[in-house]
Coordinates of C-alpha atoms and ligand atoms in Angstrom, one line a residue:
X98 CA 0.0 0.0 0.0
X99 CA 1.7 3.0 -1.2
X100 CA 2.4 6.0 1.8
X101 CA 1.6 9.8 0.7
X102 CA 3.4 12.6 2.0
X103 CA 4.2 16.5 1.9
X104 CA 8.1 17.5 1.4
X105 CA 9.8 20.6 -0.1
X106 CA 12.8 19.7 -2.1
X107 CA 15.2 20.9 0.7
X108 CA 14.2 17.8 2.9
X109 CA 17.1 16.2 3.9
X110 CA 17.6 12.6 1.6
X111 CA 14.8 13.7 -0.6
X112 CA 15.9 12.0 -3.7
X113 CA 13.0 10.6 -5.9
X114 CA 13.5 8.1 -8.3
X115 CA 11.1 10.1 -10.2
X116 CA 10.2 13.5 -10.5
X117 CA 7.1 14.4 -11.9
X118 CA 6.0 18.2 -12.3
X119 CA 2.4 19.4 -13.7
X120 CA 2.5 21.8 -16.8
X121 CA -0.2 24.3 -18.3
X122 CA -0.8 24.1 -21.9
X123 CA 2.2 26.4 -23.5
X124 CA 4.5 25.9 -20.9
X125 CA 7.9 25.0 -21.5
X126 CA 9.9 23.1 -18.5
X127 CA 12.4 25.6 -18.8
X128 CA 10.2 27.2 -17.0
X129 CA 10.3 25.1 -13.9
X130 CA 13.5 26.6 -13.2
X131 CA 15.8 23.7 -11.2
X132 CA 13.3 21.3 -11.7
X133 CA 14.3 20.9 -14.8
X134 CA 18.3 21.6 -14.8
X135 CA 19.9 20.4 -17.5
X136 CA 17.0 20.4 -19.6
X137 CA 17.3 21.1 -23.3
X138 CA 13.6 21.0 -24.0
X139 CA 10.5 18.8 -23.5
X140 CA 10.8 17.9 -27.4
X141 CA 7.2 17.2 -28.5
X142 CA 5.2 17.7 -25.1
X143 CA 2.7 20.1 -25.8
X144 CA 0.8 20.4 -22.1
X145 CA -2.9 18.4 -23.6
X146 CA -4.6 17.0 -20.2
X147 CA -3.2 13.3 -19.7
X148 CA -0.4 14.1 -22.3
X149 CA 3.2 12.7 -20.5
X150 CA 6.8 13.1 -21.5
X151 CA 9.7 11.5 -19.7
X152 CA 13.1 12.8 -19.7
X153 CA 16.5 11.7 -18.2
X154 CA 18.4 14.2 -16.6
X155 CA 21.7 14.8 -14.8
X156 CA 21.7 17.1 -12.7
X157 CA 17.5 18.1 -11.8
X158 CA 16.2 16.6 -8.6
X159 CA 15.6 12.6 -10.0
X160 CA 17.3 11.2 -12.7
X161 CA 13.6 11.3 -14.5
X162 CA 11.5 14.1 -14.6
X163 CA 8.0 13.5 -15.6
X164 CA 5.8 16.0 -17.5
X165 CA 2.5 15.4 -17.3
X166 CA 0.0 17.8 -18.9
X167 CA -2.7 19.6 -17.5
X168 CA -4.5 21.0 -20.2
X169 CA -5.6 24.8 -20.4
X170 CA -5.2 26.8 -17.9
X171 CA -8.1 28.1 -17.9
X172 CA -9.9 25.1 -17.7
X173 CA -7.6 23.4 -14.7
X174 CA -9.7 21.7 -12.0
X175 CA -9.1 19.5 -9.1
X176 CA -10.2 16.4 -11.5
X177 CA -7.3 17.3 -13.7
X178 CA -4.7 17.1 -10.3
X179 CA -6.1 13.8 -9.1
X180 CA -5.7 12.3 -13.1
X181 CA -2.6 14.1 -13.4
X182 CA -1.6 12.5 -10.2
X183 CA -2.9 9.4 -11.2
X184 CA -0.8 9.4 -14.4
X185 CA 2.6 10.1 -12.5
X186 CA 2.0 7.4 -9.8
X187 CA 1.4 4.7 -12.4
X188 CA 4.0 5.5 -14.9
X189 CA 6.2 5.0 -11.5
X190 CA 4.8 1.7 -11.2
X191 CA 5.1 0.9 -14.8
X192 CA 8.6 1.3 -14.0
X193 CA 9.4 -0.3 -11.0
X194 CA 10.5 2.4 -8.9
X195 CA 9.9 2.4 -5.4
X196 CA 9.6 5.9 -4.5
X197 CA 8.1 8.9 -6.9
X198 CA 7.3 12.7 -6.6
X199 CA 5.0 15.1 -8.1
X200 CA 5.5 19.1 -7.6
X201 CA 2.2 20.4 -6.4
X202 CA 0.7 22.6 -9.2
X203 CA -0.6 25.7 -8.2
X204 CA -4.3 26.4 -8.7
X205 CA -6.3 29.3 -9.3
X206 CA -8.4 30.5 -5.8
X207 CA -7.7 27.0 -4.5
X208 CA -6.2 26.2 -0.9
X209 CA -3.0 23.9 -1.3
X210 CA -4.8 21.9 0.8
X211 CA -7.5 20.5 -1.7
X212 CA -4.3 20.5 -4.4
X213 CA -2.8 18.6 -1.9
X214 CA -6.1 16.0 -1.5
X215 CA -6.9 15.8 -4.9
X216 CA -3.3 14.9 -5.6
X217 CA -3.6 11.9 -3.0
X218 CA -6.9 10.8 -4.1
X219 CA -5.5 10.2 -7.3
X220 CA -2.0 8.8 -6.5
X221 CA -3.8 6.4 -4.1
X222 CA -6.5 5.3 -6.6
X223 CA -4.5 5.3 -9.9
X224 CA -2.3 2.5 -8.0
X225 CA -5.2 0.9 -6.7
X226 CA -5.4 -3.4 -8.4
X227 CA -7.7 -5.7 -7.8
X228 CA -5.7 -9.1 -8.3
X229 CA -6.3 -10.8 -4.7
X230 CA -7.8 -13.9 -6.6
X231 CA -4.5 -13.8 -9.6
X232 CA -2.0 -16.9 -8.7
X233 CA 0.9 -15.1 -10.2
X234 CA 0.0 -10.9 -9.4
X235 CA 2.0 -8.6 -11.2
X236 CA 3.4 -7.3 -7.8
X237 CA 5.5 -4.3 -8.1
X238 CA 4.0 -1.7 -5.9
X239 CA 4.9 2.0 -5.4
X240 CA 5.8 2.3 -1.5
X241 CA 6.0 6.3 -1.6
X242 CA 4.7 8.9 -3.2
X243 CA 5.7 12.5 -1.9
X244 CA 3.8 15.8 -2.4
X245 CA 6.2 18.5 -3.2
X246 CA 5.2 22.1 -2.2
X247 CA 7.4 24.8 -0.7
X248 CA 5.0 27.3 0.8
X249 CA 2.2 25.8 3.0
X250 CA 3.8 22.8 3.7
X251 CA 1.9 22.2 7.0
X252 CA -1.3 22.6 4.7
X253 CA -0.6 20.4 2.0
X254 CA 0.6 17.3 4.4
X255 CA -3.1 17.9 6.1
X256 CA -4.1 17.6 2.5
X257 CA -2.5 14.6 2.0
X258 CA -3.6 12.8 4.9
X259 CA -7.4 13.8 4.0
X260 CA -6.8 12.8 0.4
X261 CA -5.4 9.0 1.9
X262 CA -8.3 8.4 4.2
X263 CA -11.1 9.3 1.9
X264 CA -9.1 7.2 -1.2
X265 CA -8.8 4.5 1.4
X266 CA -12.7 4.7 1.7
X267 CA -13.0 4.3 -1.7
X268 CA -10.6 1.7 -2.1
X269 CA -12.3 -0.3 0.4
X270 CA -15.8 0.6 -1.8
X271 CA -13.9 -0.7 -4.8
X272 CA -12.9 -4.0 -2.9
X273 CA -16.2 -5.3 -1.6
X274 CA -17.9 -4.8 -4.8
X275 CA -14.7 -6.2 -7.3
X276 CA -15.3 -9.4 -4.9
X277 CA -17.3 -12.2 -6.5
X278 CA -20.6 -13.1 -4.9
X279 CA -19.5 -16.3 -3.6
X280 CA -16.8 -14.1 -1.4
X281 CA -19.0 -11.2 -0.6
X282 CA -22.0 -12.4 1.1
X283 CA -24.3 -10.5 3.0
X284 CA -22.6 -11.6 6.2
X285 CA -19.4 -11.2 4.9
X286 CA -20.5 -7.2 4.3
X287 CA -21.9 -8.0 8.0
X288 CA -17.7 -9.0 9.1
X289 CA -16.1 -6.1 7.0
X290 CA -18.9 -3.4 8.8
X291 CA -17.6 -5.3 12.4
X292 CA -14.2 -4.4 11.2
X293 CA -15.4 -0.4 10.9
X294 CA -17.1 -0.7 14.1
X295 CA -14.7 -2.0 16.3
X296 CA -11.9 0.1 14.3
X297 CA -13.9 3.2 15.0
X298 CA -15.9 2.2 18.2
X299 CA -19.2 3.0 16.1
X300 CA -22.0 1.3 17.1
X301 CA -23.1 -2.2 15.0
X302 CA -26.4 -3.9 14.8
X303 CA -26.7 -7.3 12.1
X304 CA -30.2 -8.3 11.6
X305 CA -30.5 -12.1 10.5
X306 CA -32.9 -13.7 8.6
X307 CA -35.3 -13.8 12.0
X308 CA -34.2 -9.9 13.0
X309 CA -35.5 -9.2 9.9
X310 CA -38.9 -11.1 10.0
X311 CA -39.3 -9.8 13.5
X312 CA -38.5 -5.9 12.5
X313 CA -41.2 -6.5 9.6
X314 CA -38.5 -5.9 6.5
X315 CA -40.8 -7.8 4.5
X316 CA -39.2 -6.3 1.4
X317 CA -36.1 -8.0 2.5
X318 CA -37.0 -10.7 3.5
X319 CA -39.1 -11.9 0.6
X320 CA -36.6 -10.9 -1.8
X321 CA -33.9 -12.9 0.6
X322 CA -36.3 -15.8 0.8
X323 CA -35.2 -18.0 -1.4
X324 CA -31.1 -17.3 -0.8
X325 CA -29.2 -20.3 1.1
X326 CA -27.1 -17.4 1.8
X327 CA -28.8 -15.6 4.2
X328 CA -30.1 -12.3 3.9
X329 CA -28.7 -9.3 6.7
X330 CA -29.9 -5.7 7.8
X331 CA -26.3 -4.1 8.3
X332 CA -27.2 -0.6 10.7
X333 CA -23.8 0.8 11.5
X334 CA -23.5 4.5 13.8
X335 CA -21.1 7.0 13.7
X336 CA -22.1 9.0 17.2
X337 CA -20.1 12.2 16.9
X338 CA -22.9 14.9 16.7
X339 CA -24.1 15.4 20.3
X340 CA -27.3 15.9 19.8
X341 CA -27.9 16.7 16.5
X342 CA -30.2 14.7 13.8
X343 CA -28.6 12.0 12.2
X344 CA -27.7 11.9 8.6
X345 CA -28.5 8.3 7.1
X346 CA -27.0 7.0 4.2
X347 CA -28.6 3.9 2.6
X348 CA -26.7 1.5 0.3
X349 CA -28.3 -1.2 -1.9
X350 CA -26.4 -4.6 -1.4
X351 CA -28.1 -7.4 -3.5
X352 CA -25.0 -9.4 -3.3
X353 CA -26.1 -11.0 -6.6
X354 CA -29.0 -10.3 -9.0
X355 CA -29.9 -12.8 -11.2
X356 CA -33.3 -11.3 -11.2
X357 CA -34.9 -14.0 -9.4
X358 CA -38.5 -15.8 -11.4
X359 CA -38.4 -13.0 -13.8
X360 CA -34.5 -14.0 -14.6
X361 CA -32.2 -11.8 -16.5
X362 CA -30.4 -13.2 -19.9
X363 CA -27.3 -14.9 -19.0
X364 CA -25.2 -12.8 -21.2
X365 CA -23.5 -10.1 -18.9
X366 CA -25.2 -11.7 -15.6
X367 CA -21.5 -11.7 -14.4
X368 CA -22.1 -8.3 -13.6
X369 CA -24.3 -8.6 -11.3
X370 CA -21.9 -9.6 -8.8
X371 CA -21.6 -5.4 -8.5
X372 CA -25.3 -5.4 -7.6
X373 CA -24.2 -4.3 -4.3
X374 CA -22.0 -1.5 -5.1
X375 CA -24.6 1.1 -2.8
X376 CA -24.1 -0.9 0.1
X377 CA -20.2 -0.9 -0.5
X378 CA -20.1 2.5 -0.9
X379 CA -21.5 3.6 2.1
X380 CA -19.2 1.1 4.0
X381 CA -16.6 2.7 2.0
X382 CA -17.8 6.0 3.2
X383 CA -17.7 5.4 6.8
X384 CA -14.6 3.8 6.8
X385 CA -13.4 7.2 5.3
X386 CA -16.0 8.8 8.4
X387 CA -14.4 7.0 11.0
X388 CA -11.1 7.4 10.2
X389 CA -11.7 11.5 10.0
X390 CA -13.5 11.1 13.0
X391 CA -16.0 13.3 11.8
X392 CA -17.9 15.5 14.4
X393 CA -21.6 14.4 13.0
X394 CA -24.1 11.7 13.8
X395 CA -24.2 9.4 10.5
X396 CA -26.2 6.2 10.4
X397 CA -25.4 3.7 7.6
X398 CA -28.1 1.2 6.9
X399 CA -26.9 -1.4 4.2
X400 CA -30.1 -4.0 3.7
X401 CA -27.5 -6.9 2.0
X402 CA -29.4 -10.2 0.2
X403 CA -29.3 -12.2 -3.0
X404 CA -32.1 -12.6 -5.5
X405 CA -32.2 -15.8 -6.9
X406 CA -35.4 -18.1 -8.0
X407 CA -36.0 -20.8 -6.1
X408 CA -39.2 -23.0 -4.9
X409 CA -39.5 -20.8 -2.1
X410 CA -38.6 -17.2 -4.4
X411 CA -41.4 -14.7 -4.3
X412 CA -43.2 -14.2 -7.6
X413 CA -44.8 -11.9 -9.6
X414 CA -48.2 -11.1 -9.4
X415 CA -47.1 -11.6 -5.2
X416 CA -48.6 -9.0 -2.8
X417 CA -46.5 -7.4 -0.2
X418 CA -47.2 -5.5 2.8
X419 CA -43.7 -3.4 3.6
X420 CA -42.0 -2.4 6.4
X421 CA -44.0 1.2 6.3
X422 CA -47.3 -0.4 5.4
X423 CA -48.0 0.3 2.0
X424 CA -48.9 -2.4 -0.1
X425 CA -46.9 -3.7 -3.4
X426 CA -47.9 -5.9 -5.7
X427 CA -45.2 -6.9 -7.6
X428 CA -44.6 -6.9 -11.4
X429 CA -41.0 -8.2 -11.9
X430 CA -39.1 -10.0 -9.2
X431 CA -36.2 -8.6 -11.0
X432 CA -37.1 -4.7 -9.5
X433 CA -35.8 -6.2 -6.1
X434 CA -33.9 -3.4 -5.2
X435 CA -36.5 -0.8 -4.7
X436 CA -38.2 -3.6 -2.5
X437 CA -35.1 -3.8 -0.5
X438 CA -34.4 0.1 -0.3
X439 CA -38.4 0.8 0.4
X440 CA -38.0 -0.9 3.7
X441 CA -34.6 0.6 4.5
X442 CA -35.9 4.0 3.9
X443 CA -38.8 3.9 6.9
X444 CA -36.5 2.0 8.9
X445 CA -34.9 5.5 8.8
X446 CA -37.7 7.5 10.1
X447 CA -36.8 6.3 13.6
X448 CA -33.5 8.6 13.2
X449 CA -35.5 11.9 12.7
X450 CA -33.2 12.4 10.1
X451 CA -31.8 15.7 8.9
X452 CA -31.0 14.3 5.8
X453 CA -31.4 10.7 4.1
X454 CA -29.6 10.2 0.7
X455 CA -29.1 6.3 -0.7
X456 CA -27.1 5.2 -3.4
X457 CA -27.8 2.0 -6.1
X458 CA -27.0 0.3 -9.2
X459 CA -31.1 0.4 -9.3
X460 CA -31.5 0.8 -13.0
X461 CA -30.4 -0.2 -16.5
X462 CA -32.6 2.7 -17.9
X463 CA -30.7 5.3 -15.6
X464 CA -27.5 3.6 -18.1
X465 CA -29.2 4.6 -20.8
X466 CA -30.1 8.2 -20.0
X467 CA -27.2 9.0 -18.4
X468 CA -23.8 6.3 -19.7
X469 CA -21.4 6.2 -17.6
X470 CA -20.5 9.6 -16.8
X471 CA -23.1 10.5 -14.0
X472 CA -25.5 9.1 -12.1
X473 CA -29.1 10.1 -11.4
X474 CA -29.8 12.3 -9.1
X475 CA -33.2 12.3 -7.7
X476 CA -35.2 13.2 -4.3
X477 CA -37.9 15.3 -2.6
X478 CA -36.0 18.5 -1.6
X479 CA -34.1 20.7 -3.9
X480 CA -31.6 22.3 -1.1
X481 CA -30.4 18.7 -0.8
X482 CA -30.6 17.7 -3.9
X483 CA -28.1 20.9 -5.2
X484 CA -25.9 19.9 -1.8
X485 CA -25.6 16.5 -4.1
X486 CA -24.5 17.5 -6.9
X487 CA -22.2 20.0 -5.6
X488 CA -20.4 17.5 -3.6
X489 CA -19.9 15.5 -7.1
X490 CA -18.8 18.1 -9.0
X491 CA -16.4 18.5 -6.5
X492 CA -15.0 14.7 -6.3
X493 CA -15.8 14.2 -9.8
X494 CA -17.9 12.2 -9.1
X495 CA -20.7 13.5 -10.7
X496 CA -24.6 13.4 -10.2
X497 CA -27.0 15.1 -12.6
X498 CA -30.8 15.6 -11.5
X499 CA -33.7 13.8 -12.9
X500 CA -37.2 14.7 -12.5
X501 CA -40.0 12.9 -9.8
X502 CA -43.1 14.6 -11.4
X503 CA -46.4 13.4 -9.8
X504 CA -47.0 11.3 -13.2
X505 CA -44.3 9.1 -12.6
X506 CA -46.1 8.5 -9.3
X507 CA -49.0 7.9 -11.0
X508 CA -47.4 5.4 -13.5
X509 CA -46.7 3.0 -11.1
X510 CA -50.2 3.0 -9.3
X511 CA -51.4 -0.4 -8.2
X512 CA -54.6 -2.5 -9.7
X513 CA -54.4 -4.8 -6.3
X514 CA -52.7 -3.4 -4.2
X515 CA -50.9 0.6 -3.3
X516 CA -48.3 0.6 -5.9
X517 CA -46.6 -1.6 -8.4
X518 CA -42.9 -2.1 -8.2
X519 CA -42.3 -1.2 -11.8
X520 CA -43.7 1.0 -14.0
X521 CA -42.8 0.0 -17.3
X522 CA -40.2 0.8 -19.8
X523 CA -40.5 4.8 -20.0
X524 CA -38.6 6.7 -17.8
X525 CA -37.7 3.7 -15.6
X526 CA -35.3 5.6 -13.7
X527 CA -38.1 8.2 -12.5
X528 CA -40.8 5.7 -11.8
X529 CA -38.1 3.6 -9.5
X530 CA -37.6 7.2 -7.9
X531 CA -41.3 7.6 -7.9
X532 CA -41.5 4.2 -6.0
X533 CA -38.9 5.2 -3.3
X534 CA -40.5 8.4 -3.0
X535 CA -43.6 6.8 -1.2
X536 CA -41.3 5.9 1.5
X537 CA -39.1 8.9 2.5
X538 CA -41.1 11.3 5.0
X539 CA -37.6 13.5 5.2
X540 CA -35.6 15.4 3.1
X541 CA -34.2 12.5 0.7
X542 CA -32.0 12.4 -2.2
X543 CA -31.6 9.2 -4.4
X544 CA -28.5 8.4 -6.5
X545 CA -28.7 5.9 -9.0
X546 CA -25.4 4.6 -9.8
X547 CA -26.0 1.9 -12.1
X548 CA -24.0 3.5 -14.9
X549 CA -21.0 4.3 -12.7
X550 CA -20.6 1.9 -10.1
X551 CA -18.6 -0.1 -12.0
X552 CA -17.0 0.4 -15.8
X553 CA -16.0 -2.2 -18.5
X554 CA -12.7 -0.1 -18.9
X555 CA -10.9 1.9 -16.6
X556 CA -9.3 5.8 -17.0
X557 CA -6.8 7.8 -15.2
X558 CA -7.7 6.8 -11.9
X559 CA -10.2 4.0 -12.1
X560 CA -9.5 0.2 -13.0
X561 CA -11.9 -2.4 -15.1
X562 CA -14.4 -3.2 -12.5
X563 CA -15.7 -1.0 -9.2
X564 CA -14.6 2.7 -9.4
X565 CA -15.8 3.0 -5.8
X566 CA -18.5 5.6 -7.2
X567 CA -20.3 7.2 -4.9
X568 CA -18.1 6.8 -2.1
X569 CA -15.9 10.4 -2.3
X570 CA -19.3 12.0 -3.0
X571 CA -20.9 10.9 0.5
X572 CA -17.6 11.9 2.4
X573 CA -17.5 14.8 0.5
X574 CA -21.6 15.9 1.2
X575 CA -20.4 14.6 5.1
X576 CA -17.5 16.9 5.3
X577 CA -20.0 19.9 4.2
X578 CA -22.3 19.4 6.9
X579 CA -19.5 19.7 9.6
X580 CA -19.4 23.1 8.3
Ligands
BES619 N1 -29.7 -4.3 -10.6 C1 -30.6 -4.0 -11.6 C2 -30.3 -2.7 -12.4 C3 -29.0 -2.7 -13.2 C4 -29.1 -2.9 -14.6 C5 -27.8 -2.3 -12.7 C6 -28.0 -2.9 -15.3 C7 -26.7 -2.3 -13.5 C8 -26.8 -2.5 -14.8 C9 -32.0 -3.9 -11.1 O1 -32.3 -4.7 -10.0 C10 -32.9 -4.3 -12.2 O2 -32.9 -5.4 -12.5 N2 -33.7 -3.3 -12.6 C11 -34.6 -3.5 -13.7 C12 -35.9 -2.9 -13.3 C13 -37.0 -3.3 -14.2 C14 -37.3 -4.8 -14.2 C15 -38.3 -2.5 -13.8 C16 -34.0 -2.9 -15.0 O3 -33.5 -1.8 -14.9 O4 -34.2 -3.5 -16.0
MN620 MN1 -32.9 -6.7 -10.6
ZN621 ZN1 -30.7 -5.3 -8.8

């Protein structure tokens, strides 16, 4: 696991075996000044965003110096550090060296201390593998990575260490979900939120199969019915807050969705494995929580189950009543998550809840409105909603809002019972909103991360598989609300 720090270049023994500096569109390395003694030129490098040139040199500070563009100046933003970032610490690893630097760009109106973060976020996430299961891993690692700044030194190092915790939230995100379902099974999401707890002295209840029944989950448990591997109710508590209201993040975890009696095409069903990439992000998240020891009161409920038919799987046509009391009548088997969430969401009302916001892989329409380059952002309160998507914009990680008009409520009105648990092909992003909606009395925001979760190829600072999405987002919302 690679270490970030801070350093100026006068530290004593501070001798990289790569340099790597940051440059603007148009600038030349000559003017980096010592950086880049002894350099003639940086021959073709022209400063694009993600462009890299590497250069020997005698006599600057590493026998390579790096230059890795960062586009237009004008257009620089702390998504361009953590790629930038990103691109250094792997071309590092690429080479085998054990211990790399990047000069902290400077930033327009921007504290060295989110340079700083940004600039960890990446490092740490751009070296993040998942080859745990790989006989014979390709197992080079980069041990060091070093921030160099000269002014605000102090700042940047606090930077830094921000930047490793919440990465290392995300990582931890990335993990659980990258981990096939016959590894990460409910109770094993049960273990790894144990592990928080007792790191963090937060507060742990599991729910088994007969908690469940007995707390009347019914969404839960009848879309856990069927599973050998039994379905959990994860409620994990940060207490830092005194007595303020809690916020409550809710994660989807369907451990794997086959779809159940309505069952999916077997083509890309592998993928379903990441089915539970809500429920690992908010474990991600309060890793990242605990670890910052954040002064707020958060309360991560994670509902974790398979769907899978079986003699004993519920069916459509199959009336529900849910944990809030509303009746479903179900359509598909394969809409399980809302089923799942529904019940989560009034379990929250016992909080009092300043603010609720879950997170899902809930739809394949949301993929289709939205790729993979946002996820839907929904809810009933437009304060919280814009808190949201600020907080992505600001970890890249972004969310883009979709309406709830009344008529997708209406579009998923019940002939039997309350409501239906779809509503059709149009808009099915909005009417699984819709659905939701019925069950958050509290300001509530929705993010369906179906698109974004997980990617079939990787980019600067993401790999094939989980990207940990929406993990930096929820620290990020968190950290405005100690504010
Ligand atoms: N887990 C899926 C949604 C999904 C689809 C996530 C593709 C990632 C990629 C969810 O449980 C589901 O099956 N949704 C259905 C709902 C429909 C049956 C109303 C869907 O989106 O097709
Ligand atoms: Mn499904
Ligand atoms: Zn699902």
């Amino acid at each position: 696991m690679v270490m970030i720090g801070a350093t100026s270049r006068a530290t004593e023994g501070f001798a990289p075996e790569l340099f790597a500096v940051a440059l603007y569109k148009g600038e030349s390395p000559r003017d980096l000044g010592d950086d880049a003694a002894g350099v003639v030129s940086g021959g073709d490098f022209g400063g694009k965003a993600g462009e890299t040139a590497l250069l020997y040199t005698r006599r600057g500070p590493a026998p390579r110096l790096l230059l890795v563009g960062l586009g237009e100046r004008d257009l620089v933003s702390l998504e361009k550090v953590r790629r930038a970032a990103a691109t250094a610490a792997r071309r590092a690893r690429t080479l085998k060296l054990r211990e790399a630097a990047l000069s902290l760009p400077i930033l327009p109106d921007t504290a060295a201390r989110e340079v700083a973060r940004a600039a960890a976020e990446g490092a740490k996430l751009g070296l993040y593998r998942f080859d745990r299961h790989k006989s014979a891993a390709n197992n080079h690692e980069v041990e060091t990575f070093w921030l160099v700044c000269e002014d605000a030194l102090e700042e940047a190092g606090e930077g830094a260490g921000m930047g490793e915790k919440v990465a290392a939230g995300s990582t931890l995100a990335r993990d659980l979900a990258n981990e096939p379902s016959n590894v990460a099974t409910p109770e094993y999401l049960a273990q790894r939120a144990r592990g928080i707890s007792e790191k963090y002295g937060m507060q742990l209840q599991v729910l088994d199969r007969a908690g469940i029944d007995e707390e009347g989950l019914t969404g839960l448990a009848t879309v856990g019915r069927s599973a050998s591997n039994e379905p959990r109710f994860i409620v994990l508590e940060h207490r830092k807050g005194g007595e303020s209201a809690p916020v409550v993040l809710v994660g989807k975890a369907v451990t794997f969705d086959s779809g159940g009696i309505s069952i999916k095409p077997s083509s890309g069903m592998e993928d379903m494995k990441f089915d539970m990439s809500g429920g690992a992000a908010v474990l991600g998240a309060m890793e990242a929580v605990g670890a910052m020891d954040l002064p707020l009161n958060v309360v991560a409920l994670v509902p974790a189950t398979e769907n899978l038919p079986g003699g004993d799987a519920f069916k459509p046509g199959d009336v529900l009543k849910m944990h809030s009391g509303k009746t479903v009548e179900i359509v598909t088997t394969d809409a399980e998550g809302r089923l799942i969430l529904a019940d989560a969401l009034s379990y929250a009302r016992r909080y009092g809840p300043s603010a609720v916001v879950d997170c899902a892989t809930l739809t394949g329409a949301c993929v289709v409105a939205l790729g993979s380059h946002a996820s839907g952002l929904m809810g009933n309160d437009e304060d919280l909603i814009a808190e949201v998507q600020t907080a992505g914009e600001a970890t890249g990680e972004r969310a883009w809002p979709l309406p709830l008009f009344d008529e997708y409520t209406e579009q998923i009105g019940g002939d039997t019972a309350d409501i239906k648990n779809s509503g059709g092909r149009g808009g099915g992003a909005l009417t699984a909103g819709a659905f939701l909606k019925e069950f958050a009395d509290y300001p509530w925001a929705h993010l369906d991360i179906a698109g974004t979760a997980y990617g079939k190829k990787g980019s600067a600072y993401t790999t094939k598989g989980a990207t940990g999405v929406p993990t930096r987002l929820l620290v990020e919302f968190l950290i405005g609300r100690t504010r």
